[in-house]
PDB file of C-alpha atoms in Angstrom:
ATOM      1  CA  UNK A   1     140.068 -11.590  59.217  1.00 54.00           C
ATOM      2  CA  UNK A   2     138.030 -12.704  62.423  1.00 53.00           C
ATOM      3  CA  UNK A   3     141.916 -14.100  63.617  1.00 58.00           C
ATOM      4  CA  UNK A   4     143.182 -10.300  63.185  1.00 63.00           C
ATOM      5  CA  UNK A   5     140.094  -8.758  65.091  1.00 54.00           C
ATOM      6  CA  UNK A   6     140.340 -11.003  68.356  1.00 60.00           C
ATOM      7  CA  UNK A   7     144.375 -10.013  69.062  1.00 70.00           C
ATOM      8  CA  UNK A   8     144.571  -6.614  67.343  1.00 71.00           C
ATOM      9  CA  UNK A   9     144.680  -4.266  70.746  1.00 79.00           C
ATOM     10  CA  UNK A  10     141.588  -2.200  71.929  1.00 86.00           C
ATOM     11  CA  UNK A  11     142.068   1.772  71.833  1.00 90.00           C
ATOM     12  CA  UNK A  12     138.352   2.740  69.734  1.00 94.00           C
ATOM     13  CA  UNK A  13     135.490   2.605  71.365  1.00 95.00           C
ATOM     14  CA  UNK A  14     134.665   0.562  67.568  1.00 94.00           C
ATOM     15  CA  UNK A  15     137.494  -1.613  67.974  1.00 93.00           C
ATOM     16  CA  UNK A  16     135.819  -2.303  70.790  1.00 94.00           C
ATOM     17  CA  UNK A  17     132.940  -3.169  68.568  1.00 95.00           C
ATOM     18  CA  UNK A  18     134.425  -4.809  66.194  1.00 92.00           C
ATOM     19  CA  UNK A  19     136.112  -6.977  68.667  1.00 93.00           C
ATOM     20  CA  UNK A  20     132.623  -7.995  70.048  1.00 94.00           C
ATOM     21  CA  UNK A  21     130.533  -8.539  66.543  1.00 92.00           C
ATOM     22  CA  UNK A  22     133.539 -11.096  65.783  1.00 91.00           C
ATOM     23  CA  UNK A  23     133.181 -13.304  69.225  1.00 92.00           C
ATOM     24  CA  UNK A  24     129.735 -12.784  68.409  1.00 91.00           C
ATOM     25  CA  UNK A  25     129.790 -14.251  65.294  1.00 88.00           C
ATOM     26  CA  UNK A  26     132.559 -17.689  65.742  1.00 88.00           C
ATOM     27  CA  UNK A  27     129.304 -18.757  68.377  1.00 88.00           C
ATOM     28  CA  UNK A  28     131.712 -17.389  72.200  1.00 91.00           C
ATOM     29  CA  UNK A  29     129.261 -14.878  72.945  1.00 94.00           C
ATOM     30  CA  UNK A  30     130.122 -14.100  76.781  1.00 95.00           C
ATOM     31  CA  UNK A  31     133.348 -13.288  75.027  1.00 95.00           C
ATOM     32  CA  UNK A  32     131.245 -10.671  72.930  1.00 96.00           C
ATOM     33  CA  UNK A  33     129.697  -9.071  76.363  1.00 97.00           C
ATOM     34  CA  UNK A  34     132.465  -9.247  78.592  1.00 97.00           C
ATOM     35  CA  UNK A  35     134.249  -7.119  75.712  1.00 96.00           C
ATOM     36  CA  UNK A  36     131.785  -5.070  75.363  1.00 97.00           C
ATOM     37  CA  UNK A  37     131.090  -4.658  79.765  1.00 98.00           C
ATOM     38  CA  UNK A  38     134.933  -3.717  79.270  1.00 96.00           C
ATOM     39  CA  UNK A  39     134.189  -0.664  77.360  1.00 97.00           C
ATOM     40  CA  UNK A  40     131.450   1.026  78.735  1.00 97.00           C
ATOM     41  CA  UNK A  41     133.467   1.506  81.788  1.00 96.00           C
ATOM     42  CA  UNK A  42     136.093   3.446  79.589  1.00 95.00           C
ATOM     43  CA  UNK A  43     136.151   6.877  80.532  1.00 95.00           C
ATOM     44  CA  UNK A  44     136.962   8.306  76.807  1.00 96.00           C
ATOM     45  CA  UNK A  45     134.656   7.228  75.486  1.00 97.00           C
ATOM     46  CA  UNK A  46     132.267   9.941  74.487  1.00 96.00           C
ATOM     47  CA  UNK A  47     128.595   9.231  76.445  1.00 96.00           C
ATOM     48  CA  UNK A  48     127.075   8.880  73.354  1.00 96.00           C
ATOM     49  CA  UNK A  49     129.569   5.430  72.828  1.00 97.00           C
ATOM     50  CA  UNK A  50     128.916   4.496  76.431  1.00 97.00           C
ATOM     51  CA  UNK A  51     125.506   4.056  75.423  1.00 97.00           C
ATOM     52  CA  UNK A  52     125.490   3.128  72.199  1.00 97.00           C
ATOM     53  CA  UNK A  53     127.646   0.488  74.183  1.00 97.00           C
ATOM     54  CA  UNK A  54     124.971  -0.718  76.063  1.00 98.00           C
ATOM     55  CA  UNK A  55     122.323  -0.240  73.867  1.00 97.00           C
ATOM     56  CA  UNK A  56     124.103  -3.622  72.274  1.00 97.00           C
ATOM     57  CA  UNK A  57     125.257  -5.037  75.647  1.00 98.00           C
ATOM     58  CA  UNK A  58     121.802  -4.965  75.273  1.00 97.00           C
ATOM     59  CA  UNK A  59     120.889  -6.675  71.820  1.00 96.00           C
ATOM     60  CA  UNK A  60     123.530  -9.206  73.156  1.00 96.00           C
ATOM     61  CA  UNK A  61     122.128 -10.093  76.574  1.00 96.00           C
ATOM     62  CA  UNK A  62     118.401 -10.186  74.387  1.00 95.00           C
ATOM     63  CA  UNK A  63     120.246 -13.012  71.984  1.00 92.00           C
ATOM     64  CA  UNK A  64     120.544 -14.440  74.469  1.00 92.00           C
ATOM     65  CA  UNK A  65     117.290 -15.021  76.294  1.00 95.00           C
ATOM     66  CA  UNK A  66     118.838 -12.990  79.467  1.00 96.00           C
ATOM     67  CA  UNK A  67     116.032 -10.683  78.911  1.00 97.00           C
ATOM     68  CA  UNK A  68     115.722  -8.853  82.606  1.00 97.00           C
ATOM     69  CA  UNK A  69     119.871  -8.084  82.097  1.00 97.00           C
ATOM     70  CA  UNK A  70     119.387  -6.560  78.343  1.00 98.00           C
ATOM     71  CA  UNK A  71     116.231  -5.024  80.347  1.00 97.00           C
ATOM     72  CA  UNK A  72     118.626  -3.185  82.409  1.00 98.00           C
ATOM     73  CA  UNK A  73     121.494  -2.709  79.581  1.00 98.00           C
ATOM     74  CA  UNK A  74     118.671  -0.390  77.054  1.00 98.00           C
ATOM     75  CA  UNK A  75     117.808   1.205  80.521  1.00 98.00           C
ATOM     76  CA  UNK A  76     121.472   2.402  80.569  1.00 98.00           C
ATOM     77  CA  UNK A  77     122.295   3.524  77.112  1.00 97.00           C
ATOM     78  CA  UNK A  78     118.777   5.884  77.165  1.00 98.00           C
ATOM     79  CA  UNK A  79     119.256   7.038  80.534  1.00 97.00           C
ATOM     80  CA  UNK A  80     122.778   8.832  79.485  1.00 97.00           C
ATOM     81  CA  UNK A  81     121.628  10.300  76.560  1.00 96.00           C
ATOM     82  CA  UNK A  82     118.006  10.825  77.587  1.00 95.00           C
ATOM     83  CA  UNK A  83     118.419  14.881  77.371  1.00 93.00           C
ATOM     84  CA  UNK A  84     120.658  14.519  73.854  1.00 94.00           C
ATOM     85  CA  UNK A  85     118.889  14.355  70.193  1.00 94.00           C
ATOM     86  CA  UNK A  86     119.726  11.293  68.782  1.00 95.00           C
ATOM     87  CA  UNK A  87     118.696   9.693  65.940  1.00 94.00           C
ATOM     88  CA  UNK A  88     116.514   6.193  65.709  1.00 96.00           C
ATOM     89  CA  UNK A  89     118.001   2.806  65.181  1.00 95.00           C
ATOM     90  CA  UNK A  90     115.839  -0.504  64.664  1.00 93.00           C
ATOM     91  CA  UNK A  91     117.352  -1.937  68.162  1.00 94.00           C
ATOM     92  CA  UNK A  92     114.779   0.958  69.444  1.00 97.00           C
ATOM     93  CA  UNK A  93     111.635  -1.621  69.394  1.00 97.00           C
ATOM     94  CA  UNK A  94     113.891  -4.260  70.221  1.00 96.00           C
ATOM     95  CA  UNK A  95     114.794  -2.717  73.323  1.00 97.00           C
ATOM     96  CA  UNK A  96     110.760  -1.807  74.169  1.00 97.00           C
ATOM     97  CA  UNK A  97     110.075  -5.723  73.047  1.00 96.00           C
ATOM     98  CA  UNK A  98     112.857  -6.854  75.799  1.00 97.00           C
ATOM     99  CA  UNK A  99     111.099  -4.137  78.456  1.00 97.00           C
ATOM    100  CA  UNK A 100     107.595  -6.054  78.186  1.00 95.00           C
ATOM    101  CA  UNK A 101     109.120  -9.481  78.239  1.00 94.00           C
ATOM    102  CA  UNK A 102     111.157  -8.721  81.270  1.00 95.00           C
ATOM    103  CA  UNK A 103     108.093  -7.621  82.641  1.00 94.00           C
ATOM    104  CA  UNK A 104     109.774  -4.227  83.085  1.00 94.00           C
ATOM    105  CA  UNK A 105     106.559  -2.395  81.373  1.00 94.00           C
ATOM    106  CA  UNK A 106     106.874   0.482  83.863  1.00 96.00           C
ATOM    107  CA  UNK A 107     110.490   1.385  81.430  1.00 97.00           C
ATOM    108  CA  UNK A 108     108.694   0.311  78.613  1.00 97.00           C
ATOM    109  CA  UNK A 109     106.059   2.911  78.810  1.00 97.00           C
ATOM    110  CA  UNK A 110     108.216   5.472  79.961  1.00 97.00           C
ATOM    111  CA  UNK A 111     111.344   4.655  77.556  1.00 97.00           C
ATOM    112  CA  UNK A 112     108.231   4.407  74.748  1.00 97.00           C
ATOM    113  CA  UNK A 113     107.284   7.702  75.284  1.00 96.00           C
ATOM    114  CA  UNK A 114     110.450   9.490  75.847  1.00 97.00           C
ATOM    115  CA  UNK A 115     111.006   7.869  72.069  1.00 97.00           C
ATOM    116  CA  UNK A 116     107.780   8.485  70.675  1.00 97.00           C
ATOM    117  CA  UNK A 117     108.140  12.286  71.919  1.00 95.00           C
ATOM    118  CA  UNK A 118     111.690  12.294  69.394  1.00 97.00           C
ATOM    119  CA  UNK A 119     109.291  11.862  66.377  1.00 95.00           C
ATOM    120  CA  UNK A 120     109.705  16.148  66.568  1.00 94.00           C
ATOM    121  CA  UNK A 121     113.268  16.516  64.952  1.00 95.00           C
ATOM    122  CA  UNK A 122     112.954  12.423  63.455  1.00 96.00           C
ATOM    123  CA  UNK A 123     110.120  11.594  62.008  1.00 96.00           C
ATOM    124  CA  UNK A 124     111.387   7.745  62.293  1.00 96.00           C
ATOM    125  CA  UNK A 125     110.400   7.605  66.001  1.00 96.00           C
ATOM    126  CA  UNK A 126     106.921   7.070  65.077  1.00 95.00           C
ATOM    127  CA  UNK A 127     107.590   3.330  64.061  1.00 96.00           C
ATOM    128  CA  UNK A 128     107.823   2.193  67.634  1.00 96.00           C
ATOM    129  CA  UNK A 129     104.055   3.476  67.809  1.00 95.00           C
ATOM    130  CA  UNK A 130     102.935   0.010  66.678  1.00 94.00           C
ATOM    131  CA  UNK A 131     104.156  -0.737  70.544  1.00 95.00           C
ATOM    132  CA  UNK A 132     101.500   0.913  72.287  1.00 91.00           C
ATOM    133  CA  UNK A 133      99.247  -1.646  71.827  1.00 84.00           C
ATOM    134  CA  UNK A 134     101.142  -3.786  73.025  1.00 80.00           C
ATOM    135  CA  UNK A 135     101.237  -1.928  76.696  1.00 79.00           C
ATOM    136  CA  UNK A 136      97.798   0.069  76.491  1.00 73.00           C
TER     137      UNK A 136
END
């Protein structure tokens, strides 16, 4: 199954994500990152897809303990959709924690505040409130 994913031509955003996940699953972490780096610069993908790609890159870099790079990826992902409503996702907590681990408290505070304001349309964002204790 993974071999098929690795050989399949990349056309859709989902193709890139599936291929990156396949690489990561077989411990080819750098290939997974390279695949997603290609995805986020594809002009045919929507802003939401590219944002998701940067968040995924943040996750991959966090797993490799490259917190500074992960912080930059999360920041770019959030920045792309900062003026758009979007649903809560569990990696958002990891993103704020990564900002903190990388010593980037300003970004952590900024994005935590931005995400907590989104409770007005998605109550799940309140799950991030526990992170305020780490920052204040």
